[in-house]
CSV table of C-alpha atoms in Angstrom, one decimal:
chain,number,residue,atom,x,y,z
W,27,UNK,CA,0.0,0.0,0.0
W,28,UNK,CA,1.2,3.5,-0.8
W,29,UNK,CA,0.8,6.6,1.4
W,30,UNK,CA,-1.1,9.3,-0.5
W,31,UNK,CA,-0.9,12.1,2.0
W,32,UNK,CA,1.3,15.2,1.4
W,33,UNK,CA,2.8,14.8,4.9
W,34,UNK,CA,3.1,11.0,4.6
W,35,UNK,CA,1.7,10.0,7.9
W,36,UNK,CA,-1.4,7.9,7.0
W,37,UNK,CA,-4.1,7.6,4.4
W,38,UNK,CA,-7.8,8.3,5.1
W,39,UNK,CA,-9.9,6.2,2.7
W,40,UNK,CA,-13.6,5.9,2.0
W,41,UNK,CA,-15.8,4.3,-0.7
W,42,UNK,CA,-18.3,6.0,-2.9
W,43,UNK,CA,-20.9,4.0,-4.9
W,44,UNK,CA,-23.0,5.3,-7.8
W,45,UNK,CA,-25.8,3.5,-9.5
W,46,UNK,CA,-26.8,3.9,-13.1
W,47,UNK,CA,-29.6,6.4,-12.6
W,48,UNK,CA,-27.4,8.7,-10.6
W,49,UNK,CA,-30.2,9.2,-8.0
W,50,UNK,CA,-28.9,6.7,-5.5
W,51,UNK,CA,-25.4,7.3,-4.2
W,52,UNK,CA,-23.7,5.9,-1.1
W,53,UNK,CA,-20.6,6.6,0.9
W,54,UNK,CA,-19.0,4.1,3.2
W,55,UNK,CA,-18.3,4.7,6.0
W,56,UNK,CA,-21.2,7.2,6.2
W,57,UNK,CA,-19.1,9.5,8.3
W,58,UNK,CA,-15.4,9.5,8.9
W,59,UNK,CA,-12.6,7.5,7.1
W,60,UNK,CA,-10.7,4.3,7.2
W,61,UNK,CA,-7.3,5.4,8.5
W,62,UNK,CA,-4.4,3.2,7.5
W,63,UNK,CA,-0.6,3.5,7.8
W,64,UNK,CA,1.7,2.3,5.0
W,65,UNK,CA,1.3,-1.5,4.5
W,66,UNK,CA,-1.5,-1.7,7.1
W,67,UNK,CA,-4.6,-3.7,6.3
W,68,UNK,CA,-8.3,-3.1,7.2
W,69,UNK,CA,-10.5,-6.2,7.6
W,70,UNK,CA,-14.2,-5.5,7.9
W,71,UNK,CA,-16.8,-7.7,9.5
W,72,UNK,CA,-18.8,-9.9,7.2
W,73,UNK,CA,-22.0,-7.9,7.6
W,74,UNK,CA,-20.6,-4.5,6.4
W,75,UNK,CA,-22.1,-3.4,3.1
W,76,UNK,CA,-21.1,-0.4,1.0
W,77,UNK,CA,-24.2,-0.8,-1.2
W,78,UNK,CA,-27.6,-2.4,-1.0
W,79,UNK,CA,-30.7,-2.3,-3.1
W,80,UNK,CA,-33.9,-4.2,-3.6
W,81,UNK,CA,-35.0,-4.8,-7.2
W,82,UNK,CA,-38.0,-6.8,-8.4
W,83,UNK,CA,-37.1,-9.4,-10.9
W,84,UNK,CA,-39.5,-11.9,-12.4
W,85,UNK,CA,-38.6,-15.5,-12.2
W,86,UNK,CA,-38.1,-15.8,-16.0
W,87,UNK,CA,-36.0,-12.7,-16.5
W,88,UNK,CA,-32.5,-11.4,-15.7
W,89,UNK,CA,-31.4,-7.8,-15.1
W,90,UNK,CA,-27.9,-6.3,-15.3
W,91,UNK,CA,-27.3,-3.5,-12.8
W,92,UNK,CA,-24.2,-1.4,-13.4
W,93,UNK,CA,-22.6,-0.1,-10.2
W,94,UNK,CA,-19.6,2.3,-10.1
W,95,UNK,CA,-17.3,1.9,-7.0
W,96,UNK,CA,-14.8,4.6,-6.2
W,97,UNK,CA,-12.1,4.3,-3.5
W,98,UNK,CA,-11.2,7.9,-2.5
W,99,UNK,CA,-8.5,9.3,-0.2
W,100,UNK,CA,-9.3,12.3,2.0
W,101,UNK,CA,-6.6,15.0,2.3
W,102,UNK,CA,-7.4,18.0,4.5
W,103,UNK,CA,-5.2,20.3,2.4
W,104,UNK,CA,-6.5,19.3,-1.1
W,105,UNK,CA,-9.6,18.1,-2.8
W,106,UNK,CA,-10.3,14.3,-2.1
W,107,UNK,CA,-8.6,12.3,-4.8
W,108,UNK,CA,-9.8,9.1,-6.6
W,109,UNK,CA,-7.4,6.3,-5.8
W,110,UNK,CA,-9.3,3.5,-7.7
W,111,UNK,CA,-12.5,3.5,-9.8
W,112,UNK,CA,-14.2,0.6,-11.5
W,113,UNK,CA,-17.7,-0.2,-12.8
W,114,UNK,CA,-19.1,-3.6,-12.1
W,115,UNK,CA,-22.1,-5.3,-13.7
W,116,UNK,CA,-24.2,-7.1,-11.2
W,117,UNK,CA,-26.4,-9.7,-12.9
W,118,UNK,CA,-29.6,-10.3,-10.9
W,119,UNK,CA,-29.7,-13.0,-9.7
W,120,UNK,CA,-26.1,-14.2,-9.5
W,121,UNK,CA,-23.8,-16.2,-7.3
W,122,UNK,CA,-21.5,-14.5,-4.8
W,123,UNK,CA,-18.4,-13.1,-6.6
W,124,UNK,CA,-15.2,-11.6,-5.2
W,125,UNK,CA,-13.5,-8.8,-7.1
W,126,UNK,CA,-10.4,-6.7,-6.6
W,127,UNK,CA,-10.6,-2.9,-6.8
W,128,UNK,CA,-7.1,-1.5,-7.2
W,129,UNK,CA,-5.3,1.6,-8.4
W,130,UNK,CA,-3.3,1.6,-11.7
W,131,UNK,CA,0.1,0.9,-10.0
W,132,UNK,CA,-1.5,-1.8,-7.8
W,133,UNK,CA,-0.3,0.0,-4.6
W,134,UNK,CA,-3.7,0.0,-3.0
W,135,UNK,CA,-6.2,-2.9,-3.2
W,136,UNK,CA,-9.7,-3.5,-1.9
W,137,UNK,CA,-11.3,-7.0,-2.1
W,138,UNK,CA,-15.1,-6.6,-2.5
W,139,UNK,CA,-17.8,-9.3,-2.3
W,140,UNK,CA,-20.7,-8.9,-4.7
W,141,UNK,CA,-23.7,-10.8,-3.5
W,142,UNK,CA,-27.1,-10.7,-5.2
W,143,UNK,CA,-29.5,-13.0,-3.5
W,144,UNK,CA,-33.1,-13.8,-4.3
W,145,UNK,CA,-35.8,-13.2,-1.7
W,146,UNK,CA,-39.4,-14.0,-1.8
W,147,UNK,CA,-42.2,-11.8,-0.4
């Protein structure tokens, strides 16, 4: 992991997620940042979600939902910078999938779990 701050002490990271219609946006954590030193890892609990949505899908159809995930770094002296950005296509329904979100030089990586489960109501 690389240190992105000007002073070089630690990085303050957060996720932003945008859906296709640009109406629904999310930030995780909702307030604050994930503070990491160089080469330090953050392991979340299994129940933490950076995005959730309910969509009605008929039994005989499949929907593709594009989601853009951005890993940003907060810097008090500058505008927040995008470290990594990637668009994922979530097929509803689909099996659980693990993906890696990383910057161009592969200095910072985030392992994300995409889970789209079917519920009945």
